[in-house]
Amino acid sequence: MKYAKLNIKVADSKAPYFIGSQVRGAFGYALKSVVCINPTKECNGCESCQKCLYYEFYENKNVYHKYRFDFLLGKSNYDFDFYLFGDVIGYLPYCVTAFYKLFTQIGLGKERRKFVDFEMQVNGRSCYKNGSLKVLENFSLDIKIPPFEREIVLEFLTPLRIKKYNSFLRYGEGLELKDLINSIYQRQMKILGRDFKKFPYEIKGEIYGRNLRFLELSRHSNRQKVMMNLGGLVGRVCIKNLNKESYEVLRLGEYLGVGKQCVFGLGKIRVEEIEK
């Protein structure tokens, strides 16, 4: 499976505890200004909307989006990754242009603060220096899975929102390995444009040493004029007796995210070896 990663760091900045809603909304505004060809700037009735990157990322509902923001909570400055997957990777130059326009012309936050001194890297290569953009080629990479480990620590770095029995999990005791595997696998299938199908291998592994808590998060929806809950489970668990297939899916989840609202940066996980 292929991906591209854009990293953005703004040293002289002050970021909110949870940047996902703010950055995603601001990026959407900038992206629309870059790609929209409709003079009215309205998606409804636009004949080009089905071929529009902004429409696909923001207006196309009830789909698994092929991008996500990735960051840590509570950083003092803006420092985040932006992932693209599958057949939208080729649109990365539009995304780079949109972020450039966001930071240098539109501005971020209520103060619309603009920046010139910031870093942008695509897969570790600089694409912005001294106030100008650099054109990069061959920015598609293959996801590489590390060697198999039977026992791991799994960290949930931003809230995990997974539904069981039509309700979001609020307590770590209810989390099962199959919930994680199925969430990641179905996200992979949808990003690849494939129909729903059951995970084709047996899910093996035992969760123990749970240290999870429910973290309340919310965002204000400018479109719906309401506060929306984004809370979920954060913390860590240990998993033993994993089989190779389950391990590889968890590693894939480090790129794709797990659960709901991954585009906002939720469902960020990290897999670590247990030191022997």
PDB file of C-alpha atoms in Angstrom:
ATOM      1  CA  MET A   1       0.000   0.000   0.000  1.00  0.00           C
ATOM      2  CA  LYS A   2       1.335   3.432  -0.953  1.00  0.00           C
ATOM      3  CA  TYR A   3       1.400   6.730   0.921  1.00  0.00           C
ATOM      4  CA  ALA A   4       2.997  10.172   1.001  1.00  0.00           C
ATOM      5  CA  LYS A   5       3.731  12.212   4.128  1.00  0.00           C
ATOM      6  CA  LEU A   6       3.956  15.968   4.396  1.00  0.00           C
ATOM      7  CA  ASN A   7       5.446  17.302   7.641  1.00  0.00           C
ATOM      8  CA  ILE A   8       4.962  20.920   8.706  1.00  0.00           C
ATOM      9  CA  LYS A   9       6.742  22.638  11.602  1.00  0.00           C
ATOM     10  CA  VAL A  10       6.204  26.236  12.664  1.00  0.00           C
ATOM     11  CA  ALA A  11       8.713  27.036  15.394  1.00  0.00           C
ATOM     12  CA  ASP A  12       7.502  30.525  16.334  1.00  0.00           C
ATOM     13  CA  SER A  13       3.890  29.597  17.006  1.00  0.00           C
ATOM     14  CA  LYS A  14       1.507  28.778  19.816  1.00  0.00           C
ATOM     15  CA  ALA A  15      -0.809  25.860  19.167  1.00  0.00           C
ATOM     16  CA  PRO A  16      -3.975  24.750  21.010  1.00  0.00           C
ATOM     17  CA  TYR A  17      -3.941  21.465  22.934  1.00  0.00           C
ATOM     18  CA  PHE A  18      -5.869  19.760  20.121  1.00  0.00           C
ATOM     19  CA  ILE A  19      -5.037  21.201  16.706  1.00  0.00           C
ATOM     20  CA  GLY A  20      -7.010  18.724  14.589  1.00  0.00           C
ATOM     21  CA  SER A  21     -10.210  20.691  14.085  1.00  0.00           C
ATOM     22  CA  GLN A  22      -8.511  24.039  13.562  1.00  0.00           C
ATOM     23  CA  VAL A  23      -5.861  22.842  11.117  1.00  0.00           C
ATOM     24  CA  ARG A  24      -8.243  20.663   9.119  1.00  0.00           C
ATOM     25  CA  GLY A  25     -10.755  23.484   8.786  1.00  0.00           C
ATOM     26  CA  ALA A  26      -8.123  26.028   7.780  1.00  0.00           C
ATOM     27  CA  PHE A  27      -6.586  23.623   5.278  1.00  0.00           C
ATOM     28  CA  GLY A  28     -10.007  23.032   3.730  1.00  0.00           C
ATOM     29  CA  TYR A  29     -10.506  26.765   3.237  1.00  0.00           C
ATOM     30  CA  ALA A  30      -7.078  27.083   1.627  1.00  0.00           C
ATOM     31  CA  LEU A  31      -7.508  23.973  -0.530  1.00  0.00           C
ATOM     32  CA  LYS A  32     -10.808  25.269  -1.879  1.00  0.00           C
ATOM     33  CA  SER A  33      -9.164  28.546  -2.848  1.00  0.00           C
ATOM     34  CA  VAL A  34      -6.485  26.593  -4.743  1.00  0.00           C
ATOM     35  CA  VAL A  35      -8.569  24.007  -6.641  1.00  0.00           C
ATOM     36  CA  CYS A  36     -12.105  25.391  -6.987  1.00  0.00           C
ATOM     37  CA  ILE A  37     -12.972  26.578 -10.521  1.00  0.00           C
ATOM     38  CA  ASN A  38     -16.606  27.490  -9.798  1.00  0.00           C
ATOM     39  CA  PRO A  39     -17.058  31.296  -9.641  1.00  0.00           C
ATOM     40  CA  THR A  40     -19.771  30.862  -6.982  1.00  0.00           C
ATOM     41  CA  LYS A  41     -17.501  28.654  -4.814  1.00  0.00           C
ATOM     42  CA  GLU A  42     -20.558  26.470  -4.165  1.00  0.00           C
ATOM     43  CA  CYS A  43     -20.376  22.680  -4.446  1.00  0.00           C
ATOM     44  CA  ASN A  44     -24.134  22.201  -4.826  1.00  0.00           C
ATOM     45  CA  GLY A  45     -24.946  22.077  -8.512  1.00  0.00           C
ATOM     46  CA  CYS A  46     -21.308  22.257  -9.572  1.00  0.00           C
ATOM     47  CA  GLU A  47     -20.697  20.034 -12.608  1.00  0.00           C
ATOM     48  CA  SER A  48     -17.038  19.578 -11.667  1.00  0.00           C
ATOM     49  CA  CYS A  49     -17.543  18.525  -8.039  1.00  0.00           C
ATOM     50  CA  GLN A  50     -17.004  14.813  -8.686  1.00  0.00           C
ATOM     51  CA  LYS A  51     -13.500  15.595  -9.964  1.00  0.00           C
ATOM     52  CA  CYS A  52     -12.678  18.197  -7.301  1.00  0.00           C
ATOM     53  CA  LEU A  53     -10.145  17.421  -4.570  1.00  0.00           C
ATOM     54  CA  TYR A  54     -11.827  19.779  -2.106  1.00  0.00           C
ATOM     55  CA  TYR A  55     -15.181  18.077  -2.676  1.00  0.00           C
ATOM     56  CA  GLU A  56     -13.656  14.633  -2.189  1.00  0.00           C
ATOM     57  CA  PHE A  57     -11.905  15.643   1.042  1.00  0.00           C
ATOM     58  CA  TYR A  58     -14.651  17.747   2.639  1.00  0.00           C
ATOM     59  CA  GLU A  59     -18.056  17.460   0.991  1.00  0.00           C
ATOM     60  CA  ASN A  60     -18.202  13.787   0.036  1.00  0.00           C
ATOM     61  CA  LYS A  61     -20.029  12.168   2.956  1.00  0.00           C
ATOM     62  CA  ASN A  62     -20.141   8.639   4.419  1.00  0.00           C
ATOM     63  CA  VAL A  63     -16.845   7.590   2.864  1.00  0.00           C
ATOM     64  CA  TYR A  64     -13.402   6.693   4.157  1.00  0.00           C
ATOM     65  CA  HIS A  65     -11.286   9.672   3.222  1.00  0.00           C
ATOM     66  CA  LYS A  66      -7.858   8.981   1.763  1.00  0.00           C
ATOM     67  CA  TYR A  67      -6.008  11.448   3.958  1.00  0.00           C
ATOM     68  CA  ARG A  68      -5.472  12.148   7.631  1.00  0.00           C
ATOM     69  CA  PHE A  69      -3.753  14.577   9.970  1.00  0.00           C
ATOM     70  CA  ASP A  70      -1.273  13.132  12.448  1.00  0.00           C
ATOM     71  CA  PHE A  71       0.108  14.890  15.548  1.00  0.00           C
ATOM     72  CA  LEU A  72       0.630  14.669  19.295  1.00  0.00           C
ATOM     73  CA  LEU A  73      -1.670  16.379  21.762  1.00  0.00           C
ATOM     74  CA  GLY A  74      -0.447  19.356  23.749  1.00  0.00           C
ATOM     75  CA  LYS A  75       2.590  20.414  21.724  1.00  0.00           C
ATOM     76  CA  SER A  76       3.601  24.028  22.249  1.00  0.00           C
ATOM     77  CA  ASN A  77       3.914  24.790  18.530  1.00  0.00           C
ATOM     78  CA  TYR A  78       2.389  23.627  15.260  1.00  0.00           C
ATOM     79  CA  ASP A  79       4.154  20.402  14.318  1.00  0.00           C
ATOM     80  CA  PHE A  80       2.081  17.874  12.401  1.00  0.00           C
ATOM     81  CA  ASP A  81       2.043  15.370   9.552  1.00  0.00           C
ATOM     82  CA  PHE A  82      -0.437  15.126   6.707  1.00  0.00           C
ATOM     83  CA  TYR A  83      -0.825  11.720   5.043  1.00  0.00           C
ATOM     84  CA  LEU A  84      -2.209  10.881   1.615  1.00  0.00           C
ATOM     85  CA  PHE A  85      -3.059   7.338   0.536  1.00  0.00           C
ATOM     86  CA  GLY A  86      -3.803   5.477  -2.668  1.00  0.00           C
ATOM     87  CA  ASP A  87      -4.943   7.267  -5.787  1.00  0.00           C
ATOM     88  CA  VAL A  88      -4.974  10.777  -4.253  1.00  0.00           C
ATOM     89  CA  ILE A  89      -1.195  10.824  -3.689  1.00  0.00           C
ATOM     90  CA  GLY A  90      -0.742  12.468  -7.076  1.00  0.00           C
ATOM     91  CA  TYR A  91      -2.598  15.526  -5.753  1.00  0.00           C
ATOM     92  CA  LEU A  92       0.088  16.214  -3.154  1.00  0.00           C
ATOM     93  CA  PRO A  93       1.388  19.331  -4.988  1.00  0.00           C
ATOM     94  CA  TYR A  94      -2.082  20.916  -4.611  1.00  0.00           C
ATOM     95  CA  CYS A  95      -1.996  20.151  -0.889  1.00  0.00           C
ATOM     96  CA  VAL A  96       1.492  21.632  -0.515  1.00  0.00           C
ATOM     97  CA  THR A  97       0.327  24.773  -2.315  1.00  0.00           C
ATOM     98  CA  ALA A  98      -2.730  25.000  -0.066  1.00  0.00           C
ATOM     99  CA  PHE A  99      -0.665  24.755   3.124  1.00  0.00           C
ATOM    100  CA  TYR A 100       1.781  27.331   1.754  1.00  0.00           C
ATOM    101  CA  LYS A 101      -1.106  29.694   1.003  1.00  0.00           C
ATOM    102  CA  LEU A 102      -2.648  29.007   4.419  1.00  0.00           C
ATOM    103  CA  PHE A 103       0.472  29.938   6.377  1.00  0.00           C
ATOM    104  CA  THR A 104       1.736  32.834   4.222  1.00  0.00           C
ATOM    105  CA  GLN A 105      -1.458  34.502   2.939  1.00  0.00           C
ATOM    106  CA  ILE A 106      -4.623  33.379   4.731  1.00  0.00           C
ATOM    107  CA  GLY A 107      -3.360  32.967   8.277  1.00  0.00           C
ATOM    108  CA  LEU A 108      -4.172  30.530  11.077  1.00  0.00           C
ATOM    109  CA  GLY A 109      -6.422  30.877  14.107  1.00  0.00           C
ATOM    110  CA  LYS A 110      -8.753  33.687  15.126  1.00  0.00           C
ATOM    111  CA  GLU A 111      -5.921  36.202  14.767  1.00  0.00           C
ATOM    112  CA  ARG A 112      -5.228  34.970  11.211  1.00  0.00           C
ATOM    113  CA  ARG A 113      -1.555  34.861  12.091  1.00  0.00           C
ATOM    114  CA  LYS A 114       0.703  34.421   9.082  1.00  0.00           C
ATOM    115  CA  PHE A 115       4.125  32.780   8.967  1.00  0.00           C
ATOM    116  CA  VAL A 116       7.086  32.813   6.624  1.00  0.00           C
ATOM    117  CA  ASP A 117       9.610  30.980   8.790  1.00  0.00           C
ATOM    118  CA  PHE A 118       8.361  27.392   8.776  1.00  0.00           C
ATOM    119  CA  GLU A 119       9.431  24.010   7.432  1.00  0.00           C
ATOM    120  CA  MET A 120       7.663  21.713   5.000  1.00  0.00           C
ATOM    121  CA  GLN A 121       9.056  18.310   4.112  1.00  0.00           C
ATOM    122  CA  VAL A 122       7.674  15.591   1.849  1.00  0.00           C
ATOM    123  CA  ASN A 123       8.850  12.167   2.975  1.00  0.00           C
ATOM    124  CA  GLY A 124      11.789  13.820   4.726  1.00  0.00           C
ATOM    125  CA  ARG A 125      12.798  16.049   1.793  1.00  0.00           C
ATOM    126  CA  SER A 126      12.408  19.813   2.038  1.00  0.00           C
ATOM    127  CA  CYS A 127       9.848  21.362  -0.316  1.00  0.00           C
ATOM    128  CA  TYR A 128       9.909  24.900   1.127  1.00  0.00           C
ATOM    129  CA  LYS A 129      12.952  27.076   1.741  1.00  0.00           C
ATOM    130  CA  ASN A 130      13.645  30.807   1.994  1.00  0.00           C
ATOM    131  CA  GLY A 131      10.052  31.704   1.219  1.00  0.00           C
ATOM    132  CA  SER A 132       9.707  29.638  -1.956  1.00  0.00           C
ATOM    133  CA  LEU A 133       8.306  26.245  -2.843  1.00  0.00           C
ATOM    134  CA  LYS A 134      10.370  23.499  -4.419  1.00  0.00           C
ATOM    135  CA  VAL A 135       8.860  21.023  -6.858  1.00  0.00           C
ATOM    136  CA  LEU A 136       9.416  17.417  -5.811  1.00  0.00           C
ATOM    137  CA  GLU A 137       8.966  14.287  -7.892  1.00  0.00           C
ATOM    138  CA  ASN A 138       8.506  10.619  -7.020  1.00  0.00           C
ATOM    139  CA  PHE A 139       6.835  11.295  -3.662  1.00  0.00           C
ATOM    140  CA  SER A 140       4.925   8.013  -3.430  1.00  0.00           C
ATOM    141  CA  LEU A 141       6.285   5.468  -0.934  1.00  0.00           C
ATOM    142  CA  ASP A 142       5.388   1.885  -0.038  1.00  0.00           C
ATOM    143  CA  ILE A 143       4.339   1.195   3.537  1.00  0.00           C
ATOM    144  CA  LYS A 144       7.006  -1.030   5.069  1.00  0.00           C
ATOM    145  CA  ILE A 145       6.124  -3.295   7.994  1.00  0.00           C
ATOM    146  CA  PRO A 146       8.894  -3.947  10.591  1.00  0.00           C
ATOM    147  CA  PRO A 147       9.864  -7.532  11.506  1.00  0.00           C
ATOM    148  CA  PHE A 148       7.244  -9.546  13.372  1.00  0.00           C
ATOM    149  CA  GLU A 149       7.038  -9.289  17.174  1.00  0.00           C
ATOM    150  CA  ARG A 150       4.781 -11.634  19.159  1.00  0.00           C
ATOM    151  CA  GLU A 151       4.500  -9.280  22.147  1.00  0.00           C
ATOM    152  CA  ILE A 152       4.079  -5.496  21.905  1.00  0.00           C
ATOM    153  CA  VAL A 153       2.991  -2.333  23.696  1.00  0.00           C
ATOM    154  CA  LEU A 154       0.242  -0.488  21.844  1.00  0.00           C
ATOM    155  CA  GLU A 155      -0.124   3.218  22.638  1.00  0.00           C
ATOM    156  CA  PHE A 156      -3.213   5.303  21.872  1.00  0.00           C
ATOM    157  CA  LEU A 157      -1.782   8.804  21.482  1.00  0.00           C
ATOM    158  CA  THR A 158      -4.948  10.613  20.406  1.00  0.00           C
ATOM    159  CA  PRO A 159      -8.512   9.563  21.330  1.00  0.00           C
ATOM    160  CA  LEU A 160      -9.660   6.221  19.965  1.00  0.00           C
ATOM    161  CA  ARG A 161     -13.326   6.353  18.961  1.00  0.00           C
ATOM    162  CA  ILE A 162     -14.700   2.875  18.305  1.00  0.00           C
ATOM    163  CA  LYS A 163     -18.343   1.886  18.538  1.00  0.00           C
ATOM    164  CA  LYS A 164     -19.595  -1.296  20.183  1.00  0.00           C
ATOM    165  CA  TYR A 165     -23.294  -2.025  20.475  1.00  0.00           C
ATOM    166  CA  ASN A 166     -24.031   1.375  18.853  1.00  0.00           C
ATOM    167  CA  SER A 167     -22.116   3.354  21.504  1.00  0.00           C
ATOM    168  CA  PHE A 168     -18.577   4.662  21.638  1.00  0.00           C
ATOM    169  CA  LEU A 169     -16.331   2.811  24.062  1.00  0.00           C
ATOM    170  CA  ARG A 170     -15.689   4.790  27.236  1.00  0.00           C
ATOM    171  CA  TYR A 171     -13.936   2.121  29.299  1.00  0.00           C
ATOM    172  CA  GLY A 172     -10.782   0.236  28.390  1.00  0.00           C
ATOM    173  CA  GLU A 173     -12.122  -3.100  29.639  1.00  0.00           C
ATOM    174  CA  GLY A 174     -14.462  -3.281  26.652  1.00  0.00           C
ATOM    175  CA  LEU A 175     -11.722  -2.954  24.043  1.00  0.00           C
ATOM    176  CA  GLU A 176     -10.878  -6.154  22.172  1.00  0.00           C
ATOM    177  CA  LEU A 177      -8.119  -6.887  19.697  1.00  0.00           C
ATOM    178  CA  LYS A 178     -10.648  -7.760  17.003  1.00  0.00           C
ATOM    179  CA  ASP A 179     -12.120  -4.240  17.285  1.00  0.00           C
ATOM    180  CA  LEU A 180      -8.762  -2.721  16.355  1.00  0.00           C
ATOM    181  CA  ILE A 181      -7.897  -5.209  13.611  1.00  0.00           C
ATOM    182  CA  ASN A 182     -11.272  -4.931  11.901  1.00  0.00           C
ATOM    183  CA  SER A 183     -11.252  -1.126  12.059  1.00  0.00           C
ATOM    184  CA  ILE A 184      -7.830  -0.843  10.426  1.00  0.00           C
ATOM    185  CA  TYR A 185      -8.498  -3.560   7.862  1.00  0.00           C
ATOM    186  CA  GLN A 186     -11.810  -2.070   6.707  1.00  0.00           C
ATOM    187  CA  ARG A 187     -10.189   1.356   6.417  1.00  0.00           C
ATOM    188  CA  GLN A 188      -7.494  -0.210   4.230  1.00  0.00           C
ATOM    189  CA  MET A 189     -10.077  -1.897   2.005  1.00  0.00           C
ATOM    190  CA  LYS A 190     -12.065   1.300   1.495  1.00  0.00           C
ATOM    191  CA  ILE A 191      -8.974   3.383   0.757  1.00  0.00           C
ATOM    192  CA  LEU A 192      -7.985   0.808  -1.860  1.00  0.00           C
ATOM    193  CA  GLY A 193     -11.476   1.036  -3.367  1.00  0.00           C
ATOM    194  CA  ARG A 194     -12.485  -2.489  -2.433  1.00  0.00           C
ATOM    195  CA  ASP A 195     -15.766  -3.769  -1.038  1.00  0.00           C
ATOM    196  CA  PHE A 196     -16.268  -4.738   2.581  1.00  0.00           C
ATOM    197  CA  LYS A 197     -14.989  -8.182   3.449  1.00  0.00           C
ATOM    198  CA  LYS A 198     -14.110 -10.005   6.610  1.00  0.00           C
ATOM    199  CA  PHE A 199     -10.473 -10.090   7.743  1.00  0.00           C
ATOM    200  CA  PRO A 200      -9.234 -13.251   5.978  1.00  0.00           C
ATOM    201  CA  TYR A 201      -6.999 -14.533   8.795  1.00  0.00           C
ATOM    202  CA  GLU A 202      -7.539 -15.641  12.336  1.00  0.00           C
ATOM    203  CA  ILE A 203      -7.065 -12.818  14.844  1.00  0.00           C
ATOM    204  CA  LYS A 204      -4.694 -14.023  17.546  1.00  0.00           C
ATOM    205  CA  GLY A 205      -3.469 -12.026  20.517  1.00  0.00           C
ATOM    206  CA  GLU A 206      -4.323 -11.285  24.135  1.00  0.00           C
ATOM    207  CA  ILE A 207      -4.666  -7.793  25.573  1.00  0.00           C
ATOM    208  CA  TYR A 208      -3.353  -7.391  29.123  1.00  0.00           C
ATOM    209  CA  GLY A 209      -1.886  -4.633  31.272  1.00  0.00           C
ATOM    210  CA  ARG A 210      -4.555  -2.122  30.271  1.00  0.00           C
ATOM    211  CA  ASN A 211      -3.898   1.480  31.203  1.00  0.00           C
ATOM    212  CA  LEU A 212      -6.604   3.396  29.382  1.00  0.00           C
ATOM    213  CA  ARG A 213      -8.769   6.393  30.201  1.00  0.00           C
ATOM    214  CA  PHE A 214     -11.438   8.375  28.425  1.00  0.00           C
ATOM    215  CA  LEU A 215     -10.270  11.816  27.293  1.00  0.00           C
ATOM    216  CA  GLU A 216     -12.951  14.405  26.592  1.00  0.00           C
ATOM    217  CA  LEU A 217     -12.381  16.481  23.452  1.00  0.00           C
ATOM    218  CA  SER A 218     -14.749  18.671  21.486  1.00  0.00           C
ATOM    219  CA  ARG A 219     -14.783  20.874  18.410  1.00  0.00           C
ATOM    220  CA  HIS A 220     -17.050  23.637  17.215  1.00  0.00           C
ATOM    221  CA  SER A 221     -18.635  22.958  13.840  1.00  0.00           C
ATOM    222  CA  ASN A 222     -18.968  26.246  11.970  1.00  0.00           C
ATOM    223  CA  ARG A 223     -21.237  24.564   9.448  1.00  0.00           C
ATOM    224  CA  GLN A 224     -23.668  23.036  11.959  1.00  0.00           C
ATOM    225  CA  LYS A 225     -23.162  25.741  14.621  1.00  0.00           C
ATOM    226  CA  VAL A 226     -22.837  23.165  17.405  1.00  0.00           C
ATOM    227  CA  MET A 227     -20.159  21.645  19.618  1.00  0.00           C
ATOM    228  CA  MET A 228     -19.240  18.111  18.568  1.00  0.00           C
ATOM    229  CA  ASN A 229     -17.756  15.484  20.879  1.00  0.00           C
ATOM    230  CA  LEU A 230     -14.452  13.927  19.823  1.00  0.00           C
ATOM    231  CA  GLY A 231     -13.597  12.147  23.066  1.00  0.00           C
ATOM    232  CA  GLY A 232     -12.152   8.653  23.179  1.00  0.00           C
ATOM    233  CA  LEU A 233      -9.701   6.278  24.823  1.00  0.00           C
ATOM    234  CA  VAL A 234      -6.052   7.205  25.321  1.00  0.00           C
ATOM    235  CA  GLY A 235      -3.265   5.324  27.084  1.00  0.00           C
ATOM    236  CA  ARG A 236      -1.646   1.967  26.416  1.00  0.00           C
ATOM    237  CA  VAL A 237      -2.164  -1.768  26.491  1.00  0.00           C
ATOM    238  CA  CYS A 238       0.167  -4.739  26.216  1.00  0.00           C
ATOM    239  CA  ILE A 239      -0.589  -7.502  23.731  1.00  0.00           C
ATOM    240  CA  LYS A 240       0.945 -10.992  23.765  1.00  0.00           C
ATOM    241  CA  ASN A 241       0.722 -14.112  21.607  1.00  0.00           C
ATOM    242  CA  LEU A 242       0.102 -12.105  18.443  1.00  0.00           C
ATOM    243  CA  ASN A 243       0.137 -13.845  15.106  1.00  0.00           C
ATOM    244  CA  LYS A 244       1.980 -12.288  12.175  1.00  0.00           C
ATOM    245  CA  GLU A 245      -1.152 -11.224  10.291  1.00  0.00           C
ATOM    246  CA  SER A 246      -2.612  -9.343  13.271  1.00  0.00           C
ATOM    247  CA  TYR A 247       0.739  -7.708  14.011  1.00  0.00           C
ATOM    248  CA  GLU A 248       1.043  -6.437  10.443  1.00  0.00           C
ATOM    249  CA  VAL A 249      -2.411  -4.853  10.541  1.00  0.00           C
ATOM    250  CA  LEU A 250      -1.588  -3.024  13.772  1.00  0.00           C
ATOM    251  CA  ARG A 251       1.569  -1.704  12.134  1.00  0.00           C
ATOM    252  CA  LEU A 252      -0.522  -0.561   9.176  1.00  0.00           C
ATOM    253  CA  GLY A 253      -2.712   1.306  11.671  1.00  0.00           C
ATOM    254  CA  GLU A 254       0.260   3.512  12.542  1.00  0.00           C
ATOM    255  CA  TYR A 255      -0.188   5.016   9.083  1.00  0.00           C
ATOM    256  CA  LEU A 256      -3.959   4.791   8.562  1.00  0.00           C
ATOM    257  CA  GLY A 257      -5.206   5.466  12.095  1.00  0.00           C
ATOM    258  CA  VAL A 258      -7.889   3.512  13.957  1.00  0.00           C
ATOM    259  CA  GLY A 259     -11.561   4.185  14.610  1.00  0.00           C
ATOM    260  CA  LYS A 260     -13.641   7.250  13.755  1.00  0.00           C
ATOM    261  CA  GLN A 261     -12.579  10.800  12.812  1.00  0.00           C
ATOM    262  CA  CYS A 262      -9.040   9.864  11.760  1.00  0.00           C
ATOM    263  CA  VAL A 263      -9.020  12.832   9.372  1.00  0.00           C
ATOM    264  CA  PHE A 264      -8.995  15.088  12.461  1.00  0.00           C
ATOM    265  CA  GLY A 265      -5.955  13.276  13.857  1.00  0.00           C
ATOM    266  CA  LEU A 266      -7.865  10.929  16.135  1.00  0.00           C
ATOM    267  CA  GLY A 267      -6.986   7.240  16.420  1.00  0.00           C
ATOM    268  CA  LYS A 268      -3.223   7.761  16.322  1.00  0.00           C
ATOM    269  CA  ILE A 269      -1.465   4.619  17.568  1.00  0.00           C
ATOM    270  CA  ARG A 270       2.155   3.583  18.094  1.00  0.00           C
ATOM    271  CA  VAL A 271       3.467   0.025  18.255  1.00  0.00           C
ATOM    272  CA  GLU A 272       6.537  -0.645  20.383  1.00  0.00           C
ATOM    273  CA  GLU A 273       8.491  -3.760  21.200  1.00  0.00           C
ATOM    274  CA  ILE A 274       8.455  -5.010  24.769  1.00  0.00           C
ATOM    275  CA  GLU A 275      12.005  -4.945  26.006  1.00  0.00           C
ATOM    276  CA  LYS A 276      13.141  -8.428  26.890  1.00  0.00           C
TER     277      LYS A 276
END
